[in-house]
CSV table of C-alpha atoms and ligand atoms in Angstrom, one decimal:
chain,number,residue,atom,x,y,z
A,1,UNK,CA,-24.4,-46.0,-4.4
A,2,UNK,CA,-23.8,-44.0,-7.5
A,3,UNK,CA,-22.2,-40.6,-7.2
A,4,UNK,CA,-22.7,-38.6,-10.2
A,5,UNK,CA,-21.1,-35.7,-8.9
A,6,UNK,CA,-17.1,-36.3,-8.5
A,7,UNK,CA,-15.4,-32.9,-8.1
A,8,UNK,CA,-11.7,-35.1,-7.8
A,9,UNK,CA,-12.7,-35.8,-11.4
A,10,UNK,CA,-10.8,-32.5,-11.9
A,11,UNK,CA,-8.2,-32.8,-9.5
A,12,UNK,CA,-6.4,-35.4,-10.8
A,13,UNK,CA,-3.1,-33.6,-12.1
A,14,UNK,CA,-1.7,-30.1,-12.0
A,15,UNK,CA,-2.5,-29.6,-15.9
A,16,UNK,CA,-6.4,-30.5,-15.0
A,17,UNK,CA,-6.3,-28.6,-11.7
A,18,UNK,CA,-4.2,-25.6,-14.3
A,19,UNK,CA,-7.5,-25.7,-16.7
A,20,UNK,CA,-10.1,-24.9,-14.2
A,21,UNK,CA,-8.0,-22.7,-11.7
A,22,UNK,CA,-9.9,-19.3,-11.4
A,23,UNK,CA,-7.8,-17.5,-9.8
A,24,UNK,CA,-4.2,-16.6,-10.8
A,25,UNK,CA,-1.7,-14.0,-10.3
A,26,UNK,CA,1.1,-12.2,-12.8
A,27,UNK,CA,3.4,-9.9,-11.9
A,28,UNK,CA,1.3,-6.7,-13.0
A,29,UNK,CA,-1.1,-7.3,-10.1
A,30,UNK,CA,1.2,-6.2,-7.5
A,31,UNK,CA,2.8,-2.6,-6.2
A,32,UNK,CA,6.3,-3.1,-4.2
A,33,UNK,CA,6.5,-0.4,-1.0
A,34,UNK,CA,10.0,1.2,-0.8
A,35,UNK,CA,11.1,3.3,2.2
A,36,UNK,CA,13.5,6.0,0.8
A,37,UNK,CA,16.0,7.6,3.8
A,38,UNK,CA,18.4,10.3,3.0
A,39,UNK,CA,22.5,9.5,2.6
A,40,UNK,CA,24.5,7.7,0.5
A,41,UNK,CA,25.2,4.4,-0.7
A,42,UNK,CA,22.9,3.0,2.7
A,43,UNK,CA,21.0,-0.1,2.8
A,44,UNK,CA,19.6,-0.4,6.4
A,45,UNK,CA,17.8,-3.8,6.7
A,46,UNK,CA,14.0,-2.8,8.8
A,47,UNK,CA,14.6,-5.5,11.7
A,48,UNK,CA,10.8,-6.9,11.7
A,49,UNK,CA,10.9,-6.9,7.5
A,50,UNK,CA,13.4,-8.8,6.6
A,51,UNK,CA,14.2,-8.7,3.3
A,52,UNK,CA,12.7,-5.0,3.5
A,53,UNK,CA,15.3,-1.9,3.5
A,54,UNK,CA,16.2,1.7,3.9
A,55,UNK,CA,17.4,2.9,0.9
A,56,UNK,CA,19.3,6.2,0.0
A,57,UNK,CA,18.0,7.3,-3.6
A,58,UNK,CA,21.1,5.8,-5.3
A,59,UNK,CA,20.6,2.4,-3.5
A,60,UNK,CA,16.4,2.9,-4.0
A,61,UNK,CA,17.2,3.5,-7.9
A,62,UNK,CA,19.2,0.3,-7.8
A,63,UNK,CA,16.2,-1.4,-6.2
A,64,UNK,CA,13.5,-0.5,-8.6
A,65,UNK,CA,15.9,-0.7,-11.6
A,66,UNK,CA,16.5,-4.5,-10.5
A,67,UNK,CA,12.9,-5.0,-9.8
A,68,UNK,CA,11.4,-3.9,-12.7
A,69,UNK,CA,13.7,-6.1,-14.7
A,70,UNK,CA,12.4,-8.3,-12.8
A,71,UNK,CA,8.8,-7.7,-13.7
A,72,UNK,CA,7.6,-5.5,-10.9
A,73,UNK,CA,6.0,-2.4,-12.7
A,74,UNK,CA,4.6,-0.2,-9.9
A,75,UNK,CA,6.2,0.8,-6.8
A,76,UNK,CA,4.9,3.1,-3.7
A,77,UNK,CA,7.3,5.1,-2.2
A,78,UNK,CA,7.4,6.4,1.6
A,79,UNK,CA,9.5,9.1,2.3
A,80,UNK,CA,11.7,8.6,5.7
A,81,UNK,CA,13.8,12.2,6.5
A,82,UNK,CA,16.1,13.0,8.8
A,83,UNK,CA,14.3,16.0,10.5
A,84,UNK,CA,11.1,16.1,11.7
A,85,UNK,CA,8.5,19.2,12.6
A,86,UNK,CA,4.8,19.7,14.3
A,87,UNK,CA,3.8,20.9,10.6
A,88,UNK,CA,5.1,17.9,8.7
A,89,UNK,CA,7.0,20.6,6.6
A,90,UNK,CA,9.4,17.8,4.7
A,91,UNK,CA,6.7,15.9,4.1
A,92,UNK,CA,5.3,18.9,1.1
A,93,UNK,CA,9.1,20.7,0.8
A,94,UNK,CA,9.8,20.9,-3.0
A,95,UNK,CA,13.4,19.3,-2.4
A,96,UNK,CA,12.0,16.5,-0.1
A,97,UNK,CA,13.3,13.2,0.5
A,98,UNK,CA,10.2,11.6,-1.1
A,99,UNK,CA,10.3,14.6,-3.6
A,100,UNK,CA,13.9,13.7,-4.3
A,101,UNK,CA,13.5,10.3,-4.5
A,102,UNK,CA,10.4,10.6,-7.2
A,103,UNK,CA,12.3,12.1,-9.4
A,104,UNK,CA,15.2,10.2,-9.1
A,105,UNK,CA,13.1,6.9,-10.0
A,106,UNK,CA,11.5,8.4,-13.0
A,107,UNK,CA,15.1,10.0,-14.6
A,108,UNK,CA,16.2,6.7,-14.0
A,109,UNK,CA,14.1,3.4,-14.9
A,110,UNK,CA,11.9,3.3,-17.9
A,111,UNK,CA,8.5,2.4,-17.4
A,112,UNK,CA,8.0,2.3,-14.0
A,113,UNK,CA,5.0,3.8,-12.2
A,114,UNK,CA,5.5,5.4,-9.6
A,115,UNK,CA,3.0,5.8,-6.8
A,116,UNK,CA,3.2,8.8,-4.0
A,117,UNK,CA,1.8,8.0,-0.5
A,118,UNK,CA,0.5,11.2,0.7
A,119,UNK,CA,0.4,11.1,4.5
A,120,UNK,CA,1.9,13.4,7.1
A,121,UNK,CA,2.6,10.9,9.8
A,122,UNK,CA,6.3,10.2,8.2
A,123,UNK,CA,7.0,13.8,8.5
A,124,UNK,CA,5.6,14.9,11.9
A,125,UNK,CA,7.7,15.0,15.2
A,126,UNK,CA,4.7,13.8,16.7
A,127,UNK,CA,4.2,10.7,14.7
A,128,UNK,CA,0.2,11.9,13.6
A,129,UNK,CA,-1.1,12.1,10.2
A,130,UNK,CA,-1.9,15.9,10.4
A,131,UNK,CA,-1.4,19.2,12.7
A,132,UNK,CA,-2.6,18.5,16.3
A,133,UNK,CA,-3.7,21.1,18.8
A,134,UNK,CA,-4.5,20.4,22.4
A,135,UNK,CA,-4.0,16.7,21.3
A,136,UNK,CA,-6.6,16.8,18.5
A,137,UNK,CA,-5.6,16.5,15.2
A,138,UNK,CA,-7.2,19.2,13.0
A,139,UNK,CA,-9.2,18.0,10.3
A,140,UNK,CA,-9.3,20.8,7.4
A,141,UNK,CA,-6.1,22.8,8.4
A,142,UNK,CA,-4.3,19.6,7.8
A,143,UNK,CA,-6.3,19.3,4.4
A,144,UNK,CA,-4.3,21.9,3.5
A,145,UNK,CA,-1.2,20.5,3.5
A,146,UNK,CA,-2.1,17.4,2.1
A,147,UNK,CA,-3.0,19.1,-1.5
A,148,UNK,CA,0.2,21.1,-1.3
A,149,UNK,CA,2.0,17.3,-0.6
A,150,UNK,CA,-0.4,15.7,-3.3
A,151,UNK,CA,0.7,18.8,-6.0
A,152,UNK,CA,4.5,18.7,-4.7
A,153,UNK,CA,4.6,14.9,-5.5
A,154,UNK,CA,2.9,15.3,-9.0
A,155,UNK,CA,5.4,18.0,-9.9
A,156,UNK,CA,8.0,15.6,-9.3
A,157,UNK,CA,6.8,13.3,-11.4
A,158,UNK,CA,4.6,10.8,-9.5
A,159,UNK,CA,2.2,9.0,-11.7
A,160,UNK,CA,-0.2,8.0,-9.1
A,161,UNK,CA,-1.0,10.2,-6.1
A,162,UNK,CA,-2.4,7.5,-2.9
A,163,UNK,CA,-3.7,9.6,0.3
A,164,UNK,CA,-3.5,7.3,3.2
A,165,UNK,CA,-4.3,10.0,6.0
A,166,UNK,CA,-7.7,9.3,6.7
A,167,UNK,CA,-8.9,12.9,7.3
A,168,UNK,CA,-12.4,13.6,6.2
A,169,UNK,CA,-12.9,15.0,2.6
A,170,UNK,CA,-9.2,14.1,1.6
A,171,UNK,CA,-10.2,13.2,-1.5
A,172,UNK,CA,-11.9,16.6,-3.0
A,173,UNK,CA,-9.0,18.5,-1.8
A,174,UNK,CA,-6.6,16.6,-3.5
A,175,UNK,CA,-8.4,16.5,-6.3
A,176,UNK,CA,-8.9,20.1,-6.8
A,177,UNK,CA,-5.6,20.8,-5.6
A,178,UNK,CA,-4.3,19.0,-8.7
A,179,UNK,CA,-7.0,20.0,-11.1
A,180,UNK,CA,-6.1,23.6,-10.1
A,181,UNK,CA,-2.2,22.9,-11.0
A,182,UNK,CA,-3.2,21.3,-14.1
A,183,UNK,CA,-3.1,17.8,-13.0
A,184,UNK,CA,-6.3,16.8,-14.0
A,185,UNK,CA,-5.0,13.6,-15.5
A,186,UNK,CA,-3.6,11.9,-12.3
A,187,UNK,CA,-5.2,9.3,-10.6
A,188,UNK,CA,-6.2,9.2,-7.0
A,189,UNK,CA,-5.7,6.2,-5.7
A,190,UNK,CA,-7.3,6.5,-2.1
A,191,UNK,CA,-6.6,4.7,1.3
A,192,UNK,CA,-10.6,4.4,1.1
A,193,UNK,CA,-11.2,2.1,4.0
A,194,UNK,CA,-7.9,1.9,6.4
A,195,UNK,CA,-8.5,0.4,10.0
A,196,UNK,CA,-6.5,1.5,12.9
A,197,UNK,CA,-4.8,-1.8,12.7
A,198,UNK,CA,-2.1,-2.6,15.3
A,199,UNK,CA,-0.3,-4.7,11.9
A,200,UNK,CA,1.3,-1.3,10.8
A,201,UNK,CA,3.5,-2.1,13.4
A,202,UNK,CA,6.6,-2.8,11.4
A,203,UNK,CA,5.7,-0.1,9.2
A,204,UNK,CA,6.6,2.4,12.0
A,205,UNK,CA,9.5,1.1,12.8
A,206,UNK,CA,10.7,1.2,9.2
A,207,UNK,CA,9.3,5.2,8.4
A,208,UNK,CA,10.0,6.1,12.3
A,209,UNK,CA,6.5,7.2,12.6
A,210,UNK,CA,4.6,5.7,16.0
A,211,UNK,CA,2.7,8.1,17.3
A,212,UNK,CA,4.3,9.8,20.5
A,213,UNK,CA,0.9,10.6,22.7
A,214,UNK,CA,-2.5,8.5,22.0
A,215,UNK,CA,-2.9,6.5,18.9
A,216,UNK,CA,-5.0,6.9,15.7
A,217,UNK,CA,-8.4,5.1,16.7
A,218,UNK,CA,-9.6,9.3,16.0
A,219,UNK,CA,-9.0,8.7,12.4
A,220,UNK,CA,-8.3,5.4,11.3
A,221,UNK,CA,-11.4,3.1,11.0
A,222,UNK,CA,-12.8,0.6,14.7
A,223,UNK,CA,-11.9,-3.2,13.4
A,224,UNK,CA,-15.0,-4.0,14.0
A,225,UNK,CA,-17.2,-2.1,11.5
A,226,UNK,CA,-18.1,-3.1,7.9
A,227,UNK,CA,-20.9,-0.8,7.1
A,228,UNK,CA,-18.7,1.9,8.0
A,229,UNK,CA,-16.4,0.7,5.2
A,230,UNK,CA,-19.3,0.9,2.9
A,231,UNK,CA,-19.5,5.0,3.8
A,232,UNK,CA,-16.2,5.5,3.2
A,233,UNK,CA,-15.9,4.0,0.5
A,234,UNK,CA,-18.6,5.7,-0.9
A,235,UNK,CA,-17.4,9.3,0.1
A,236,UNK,CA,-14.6,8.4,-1.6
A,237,UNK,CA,-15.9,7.7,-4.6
A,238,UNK,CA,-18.1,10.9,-4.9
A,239,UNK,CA,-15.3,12.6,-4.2
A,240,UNK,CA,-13.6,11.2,-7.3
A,241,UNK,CA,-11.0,8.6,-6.2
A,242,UNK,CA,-10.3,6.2,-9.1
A,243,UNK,CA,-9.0,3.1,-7.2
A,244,UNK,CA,-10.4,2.1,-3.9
A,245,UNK,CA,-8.4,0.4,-1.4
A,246,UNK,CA,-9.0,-1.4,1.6
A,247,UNK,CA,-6.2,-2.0,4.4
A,248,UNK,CA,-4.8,-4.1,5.8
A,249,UNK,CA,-5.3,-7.0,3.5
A,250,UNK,CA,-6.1,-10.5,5.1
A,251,UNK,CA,-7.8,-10.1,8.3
A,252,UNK,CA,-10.4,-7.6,6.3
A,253,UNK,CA,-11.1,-10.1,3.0
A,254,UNK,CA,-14.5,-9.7,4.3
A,255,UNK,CA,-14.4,-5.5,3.4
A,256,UNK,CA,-12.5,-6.1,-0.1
A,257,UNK,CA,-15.5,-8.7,-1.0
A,258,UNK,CA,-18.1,-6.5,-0.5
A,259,UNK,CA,-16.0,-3.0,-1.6
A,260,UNK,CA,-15.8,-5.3,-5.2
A,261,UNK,CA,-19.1,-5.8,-5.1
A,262,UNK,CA,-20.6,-2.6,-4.7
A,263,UNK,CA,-18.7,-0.4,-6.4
A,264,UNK,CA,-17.5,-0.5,-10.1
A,265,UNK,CA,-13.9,0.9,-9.5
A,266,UNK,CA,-10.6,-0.9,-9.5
A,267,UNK,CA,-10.2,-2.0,-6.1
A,268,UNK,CA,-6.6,-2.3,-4.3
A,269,UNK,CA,-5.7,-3.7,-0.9
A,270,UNK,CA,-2.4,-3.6,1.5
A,271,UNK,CA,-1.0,-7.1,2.8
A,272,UNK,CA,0.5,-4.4,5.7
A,273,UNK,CA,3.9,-4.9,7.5
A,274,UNK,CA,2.9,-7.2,10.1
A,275,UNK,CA,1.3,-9.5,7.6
A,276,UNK,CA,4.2,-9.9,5.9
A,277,UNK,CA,6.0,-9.9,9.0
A,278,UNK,CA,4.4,-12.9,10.5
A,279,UNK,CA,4.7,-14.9,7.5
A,280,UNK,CA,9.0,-14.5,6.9
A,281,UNK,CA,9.1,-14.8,11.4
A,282,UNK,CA,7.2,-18.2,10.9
A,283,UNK,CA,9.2,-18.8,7.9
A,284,UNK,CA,12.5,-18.6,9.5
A,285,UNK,CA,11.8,-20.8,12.7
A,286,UNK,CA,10.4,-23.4,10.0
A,287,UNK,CA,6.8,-23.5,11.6
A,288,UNK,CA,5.6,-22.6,8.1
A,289,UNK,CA,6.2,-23.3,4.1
A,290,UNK,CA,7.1,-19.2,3.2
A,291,UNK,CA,7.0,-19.4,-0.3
A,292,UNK,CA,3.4,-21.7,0.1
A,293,UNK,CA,1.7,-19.1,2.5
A,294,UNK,CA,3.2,-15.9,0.4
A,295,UNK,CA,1.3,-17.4,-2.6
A,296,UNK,CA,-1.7,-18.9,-1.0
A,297,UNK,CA,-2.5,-15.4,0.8
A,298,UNK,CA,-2.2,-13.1,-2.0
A,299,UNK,CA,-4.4,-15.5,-3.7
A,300,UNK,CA,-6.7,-14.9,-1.3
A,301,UNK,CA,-6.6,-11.6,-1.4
A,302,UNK,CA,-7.0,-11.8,-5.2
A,303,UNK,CA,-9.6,-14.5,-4.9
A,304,UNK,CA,-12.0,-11.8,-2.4
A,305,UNK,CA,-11.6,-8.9,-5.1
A,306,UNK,CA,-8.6,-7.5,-5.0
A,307,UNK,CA,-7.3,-6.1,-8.7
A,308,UNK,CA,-4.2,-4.9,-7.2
A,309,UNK,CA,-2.2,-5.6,-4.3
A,310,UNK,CA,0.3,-3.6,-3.1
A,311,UNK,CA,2.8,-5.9,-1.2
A,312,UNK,CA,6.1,-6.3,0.0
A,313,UNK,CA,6.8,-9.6,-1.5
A,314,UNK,CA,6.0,-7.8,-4.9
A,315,UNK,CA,9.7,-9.0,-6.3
A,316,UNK,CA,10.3,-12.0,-4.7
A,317,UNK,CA,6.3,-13.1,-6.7
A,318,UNK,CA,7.8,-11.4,-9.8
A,319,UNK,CA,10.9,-13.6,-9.7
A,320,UNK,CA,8.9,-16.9,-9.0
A,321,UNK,CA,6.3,-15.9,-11.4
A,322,UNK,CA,9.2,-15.2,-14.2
B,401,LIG,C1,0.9,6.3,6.4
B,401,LIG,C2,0.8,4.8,6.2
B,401,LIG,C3,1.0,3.8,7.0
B,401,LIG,C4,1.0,2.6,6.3
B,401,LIG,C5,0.8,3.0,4.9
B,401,LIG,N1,0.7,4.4,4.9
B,401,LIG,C6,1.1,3.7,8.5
B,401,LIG,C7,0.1,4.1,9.4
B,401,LIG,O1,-1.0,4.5,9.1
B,401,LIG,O2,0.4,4.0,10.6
B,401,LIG,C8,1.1,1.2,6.8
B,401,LIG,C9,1.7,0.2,5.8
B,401,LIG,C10,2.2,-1.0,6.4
B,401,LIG,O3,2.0,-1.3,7.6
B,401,LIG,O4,2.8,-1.8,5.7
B,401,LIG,N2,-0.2,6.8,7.2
């Protein structure tokens, strides 16, 4: 037998198996999440991130400034305050903890982009991503206060506004909302296709934000639907979103595959809470190689179509790709 065909043949060596690699990753790819809480000087570890805090905006300035000279260039920031309200009203207050900490990050580190998460679910007493009445919640009133949020954050200095809300036609009212304020020049970057996925789990714990009656399955995409992704993605696009993002990240490579293909946008996607969760509880007990999984997933999620992935492992890839 004669094999003419040898894939080994390239294989042989990490400089060979370097040359024909087609997927890498750098340290611009990715966008750390930071929770900002009010107080001073506090650095609360989130139990199911390790590795993942609470920061005060003196100890959340420290943490980007550190970062980026470290390589990370973008961070997302989530705003975690100390009161709560039906209307969400801290989550669009001029002098808001996410407000606050906006402008503390751009005074403070050079070149840094910042991203704004414009959701309400942070904010509300009861945990939901807009107003609810009679246990609904309201589609276009809550519109409303998510171009308020979306303007609020840009006057603060927020390079990137990214609606994760999920209400219908959050897009167009975000956009006009900053068109109208003259912010015509900021990116959307839109939570296009977001599944009601039970890995935000840690999330909630870190911003406080479980819902306290029903869940999101009204809002947040079924699991199970890919052609649905396609729709919202589309909407989304119409609407004038310049970056498209699908989340969570890994069980959904599927969706950022075929988001890539169809559409000629940037396209982002969110290796969630409980993805990086499982991978640093697995990590500890020993079961699994951390550093081997961290970097063979976000390949992955690179590999599928990702151009940026927003992650909390976003510093520890800058440092090991220093
Ligand atoms: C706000 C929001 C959530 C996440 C990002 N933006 C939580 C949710 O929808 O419940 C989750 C991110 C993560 O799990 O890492 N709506």
């Amino acid at each position: 037998m004669k094999l003419i065909q040898r894939p080994r043949r390239l294989r042989r060596n990490e400089t060979i198996r370097a040359l024909v690699r087609e997927t890498s990753l750098t340290p611009d790819d990715f966008v750390y999440p930071l929770f900002a809480c009010e107080g001073e000087g506090v650095r609360r570890e989130i139990t199911s991130m390790p590795g993942c805090f609470n920061l005060s905006i003196d100890e959340l300035v420290r943490e980007v400034e550190a970062a980026r000279s470290e390589g990370v260039r973008s961070v997302i920031l989530f705003g975690v305050p100390d009161e709560k309200d039906a209307a969400g009203t801290g989550g669009y207050a001029e002098d808001g903890i996410t407000q606050r900490a906006i402008r503390a990050v751009k005074r403070e580190v050079r070149d840094v982009l910042v991203i704004a998460d414009n959701c309400l679910c942070e904010y509300t007493d009861h945990g939901h991503c807009g107003l609810v009445k009679d246990g609904e919640v309201l589609n276009d009133p809550t519109l409303e206060l998510l171009a308020r949020t979306a303007v609020s954050h840009a006057e603060a200095g927020a390079d990137i506004i990214a609606p994760s809300n999920m209400m219908d036609g959050f897009v167009i009212a975000i956009r006009s909302a900053l068109d109208d304020e003259g912010f015509e020049h900021i990116p959307i970057m839109s939570y296009a296709v977001k599944y009601a996925s039970a890995f935000y789990g840690p999330f909630r714990e870190a911003a406080q934000s479980t819902p306290q009656f029903g869940d999101r399955r009204g809002y947040q995409m079924d699991p199970a639907n890919a052609r649905e992704a396609m729709r919202e993605a589309e909407l989304d696009w119409q609407e004038g979103a310049d970056i498209l993002m699908v989340k969570p990240a890994l069980p959904y490579l599927d969706i950022i595959r075929a988001v890539r293909e169809r559409f000629d946008a940037p396209v982002a996607a969110y290796q969630v809470s409980g993805e990086y969760a499982m991978l640093k509880a697995a990590g500890k007990l020993g079961w699994i190689d951390e550093d081997r999984v961290m970097m063979e997933t976000l390949t992955a999620i690179k590999r599928a179509g990702a151009d940026i992935i927003l992650t909390y492992f976003a510093r520890e890839m800058a440092r090991r790709l220093a």
